[in-house]
mmCIF file with all atom_site columns, C-alpha atoms in Angstrom:
data_model
loop_
_atom_site.group_PDB
_atom_site.id
_atom_site.type_symbol
_atom_site.label_atom_id
_atom_site.label_alt_id
_atom_site.label_comp_id
_atom_site.label_asym_id
_atom_site.label_entity_id
_atom_site.label_seq_id
_atom_site.pdbx_PDB_ins_code
_atom_site.Cartn_x
_atom_site.Cartn_y
_atom_site.Cartn_z
_atom_site.occupancy
_atom_site.B_iso_or_equiv
_atom_site.pdbx_formal_charge
_atom_site.auth_seq_id
_atom_site.auth_comp_id
_atom_site.auth_asym_id
_atom_site.auth_atom_id
_atom_site.pdbx_PDB_model_num
ATOM 1  C CA . MET A 1 1  ? 3.069  12.814  4.095  1.00 0.00 ? 166 MET A CA 1
ATOM 2  C CA . THR A 1 2  ? 1.276  11.401  7.153  1.00 0.00 ? 167 THR A CA 1
ATOM 3  C CA . GLU A 1 3  ? -1.691 13.665  6.394  1.00 0.00 ? 168 GLU A CA 1
ATOM 4  C CA . ASN A 1 4  ? -2.549 11.222  3.574  1.00 0.00 ? 169 ASN A CA 1
ATOM 5  C CA . LYS A 1 5  ? -2.606 8.175   5.880  1.00 0.00 ? 170 LYS A CA 1
ATOM 6  C CA . ILE A 1 6  ? -5.493 5.812   5.136  1.00 0.00 ? 171 ILE A CA 1
ATOM 7  C CA . ASN A 1 7  ? -7.019 4.498   8.374  1.00 0.00 ? 172 ASN A CA 1
ATOM 8  C CA . GLY A 1 8  ? -7.619 0.752   8.364  1.00 0.00 ? 173 GLY A CA 1
ATOM 9  C CA . ILE A 1 9  ? -5.137 -0.043  5.563  1.00 0.00 ? 174 ILE A CA 1
ATOM 10 C CA . ILE A 1 10 ? -2.067 -2.087  6.506  1.00 0.00 ? 175 ILE A CA 1
ATOM 11 C CA . CYS A 1 11 ? 0.837  -2.128  4.052  1.00 0.00 ? 176 CYS A CA 1
ATOM 12 C CA . HIS A 1 12 ? 3.876  -4.403  4.319  1.00 0.00 ? 177 HIS A CA 1
ATOM 13 C CA . VAL A 1 13 ? 5.361  -3.417  0.922  1.00 0.00 ? 178 VAL A CA 1
ATOM 14 C CA . GLN A 1 14 ? 8.432  -1.534  2.087  1.00 0.00 ? 179 GLN A CA 1
ATOM 15 C CA . ASP A 1 15 ? 9.621  -0.616  -1.419 1.00 0.00 ? 180 ASP A CA 1
ATOM 16 C CA . CYS A 1 16 ? 6.407  1.313   -2.180 1.00 0.00 ? 181 CYS A CA 1
ATOM 17 C CA . GLU A 1 17 ? 6.554  5.123   -2.231 1.00 0.00 ? 182 GLU A CA 1
ATOM 18 C CA . TYR A 1 18 ? 3.398  5.227   -0.057 1.00 0.00 ? 183 TYR A CA 1
ATOM 19 C CA . HIS A 1 19 ? 4.562  2.776   2.653  1.00 0.00 ? 184 HIS A CA 1
ATOM 20 C CA . ALA A 1 20 ? 5.034  4.407   6.073  1.00 0.00 ? 185 ALA A CA 1
ATOM 21 C CA . LYS A 1 21 ? 7.248  3.088   8.874  1.00 0.00 ? 186 LYS A CA 1
ATOM 22 C CA . ASP A 1 22 ? 4.211  2.062   10.941 1.00 0.00 ? 187 ASP A CA 1
ATOM 23 C CA . ASN A 1 23 ? 3.038  -0.213  8.057  1.00 0.00 ? 188 ASN A CA 1
ATOM 24 C CA . SER A 1 24 ? 0.335  2.232   7.045  1.00 0.00 ? 189 SER A CA 1
ATOM 25 C CA . CYS A 1 25 ? -0.431 3.584   3.582  1.00 0.00 ? 190 CYS A CA 1
ATOM 26 C CA . VAL A 1 26 ? -0.039 7.311   2.932  1.00 0.00 ? 191 VAL A CA 1
ATOM 27 C CA . ALA A 1 27 ? -1.322 7.389   -0.650 1.00 0.00 ? 192 ALA A CA 1
ATOM 28 C CA . GLY A 1 28 ? -4.514 9.194   0.372  1.00 0.00 ? 193 GLY A CA 1
ATOM 29 C CA . CYS A 1 29 ? -6.611 6.649   -1.524 1.00 0.00 ? 194 CYS A CA 1
ATOM 30 C CA . ILE A 1 30 ? -5.883 3.315   -3.180 1.00 0.00 ? 195 ILE A CA 1
ATOM 31 C CA . LYS A 1 31 ? -7.113 1.326   -6.143 1.00 0.00 ? 196 LYS A CA 1
ATOM 32 C CA . VAL A 1 32 ? -7.333 -2.421  -5.603 1.00 0.00 ? 197 VAL A CA 1
ATOM 33 C CA . GLY A 1 33 ? -6.786 -4.531  -8.696 1.00 0.00 ? 198 GLY A CA 1
ATOM 34 C CA . SER A 1 34 ? -8.489 -7.759  -9.631 1.00 0.00 ? 199 SER A CA 1
ATOM 35 C CA . THR A 1 35 ? -5.383 -9.953  -9.737 1.00 0.00 ? 200 THR A CA 1
ATOM 36 C CA . ILE A 1 36 ? -5.006 -12.288 -6.779 1.00 0.00 ? 201 ILE A CA 1
ATOM 37 C CA . ASN A 1 37 ? -1.612 -13.695 -5.777 1.00 0.00 ? 202 ASN A CA 1
ATOM 38 C CA . CYS A 1 38 ? -0.765 -17.374 -6.123 1.00 0.00 ? 203 CYS A CA 1
ATOM 39 C CA . ASN A 1 39 ? -1.898 -18.318 -2.614 1.00 0.00 ? 204 ASN A CA 1
ATOM 40 C CA . GLY A 1 40 ? -5.258 -16.621 -3.163 1.00 0.00 ? 205 GLY A CA 1
ATOM 41 C CA . THR A 1 41 ? -5.169 -14.408 -0.077 1.00 0.00 ? 206 THR A CA 1
ATOM 42 C CA . ASP A 1 42 ? -3.906 -10.981 -1.175 1.00 0.00 ? 207 ASP A CA 1
ATOM 43 C CA . ALA A 1 43 ? -5.296 -8.563  -3.734 1.00 0.00 ? 208 ALA A CA 1
ATOM 44 C CA . LEU A 1 44 ? -3.076 -6.456  -5.979 1.00 0.00 ? 209 LEU A CA 1
ATOM 45 C CA . CYS A 1 45 ? -2.713 -2.775  -5.072 1.00 0.00 ? 210 CYS A CA 1
ATOM 46 C CA . ASP A 1 46 ? -2.783 -0.812  -8.329 1.00 0.00 ? 211 ASP A CA 1
ATOM 47 C CA . THR A 1 47 ? -1.651 2.310   -6.443 1.00 0.00 ? 212 THR A CA 1
ATOM 48 C CA . TYR A 1 48 ? 1.827  0.806   -5.839 1.00 0.00 ? 213 TYR A CA 1
ATOM 49 C CA . LYS A 1 49 ? 4.669  3.116   -6.869 1.00 0.00 ? 214 LYS A CA 1
ATOM 50 C CA . ALA A 1 50 ? 8.302  2.004   -6.537 1.00 0.00 ? 215 ALA A CA 1
ATOM 51 C CA . LYS A 1 51 ? 10.558 4.201   -4.379 1.00 0.00 ? 216 LYS A CA 1
#
């Protein structure tokens, strides 16, 4: 699935279907949600899919 790697996107969510071992995202494209986490630094990835 590395052909769907998104350059410039870093993903640390290891339980996501689109997370690659090099901390990249292989979803092809992502949708960023409007919810911000409690510390105000990370946006929600609406493309997340549990493994």
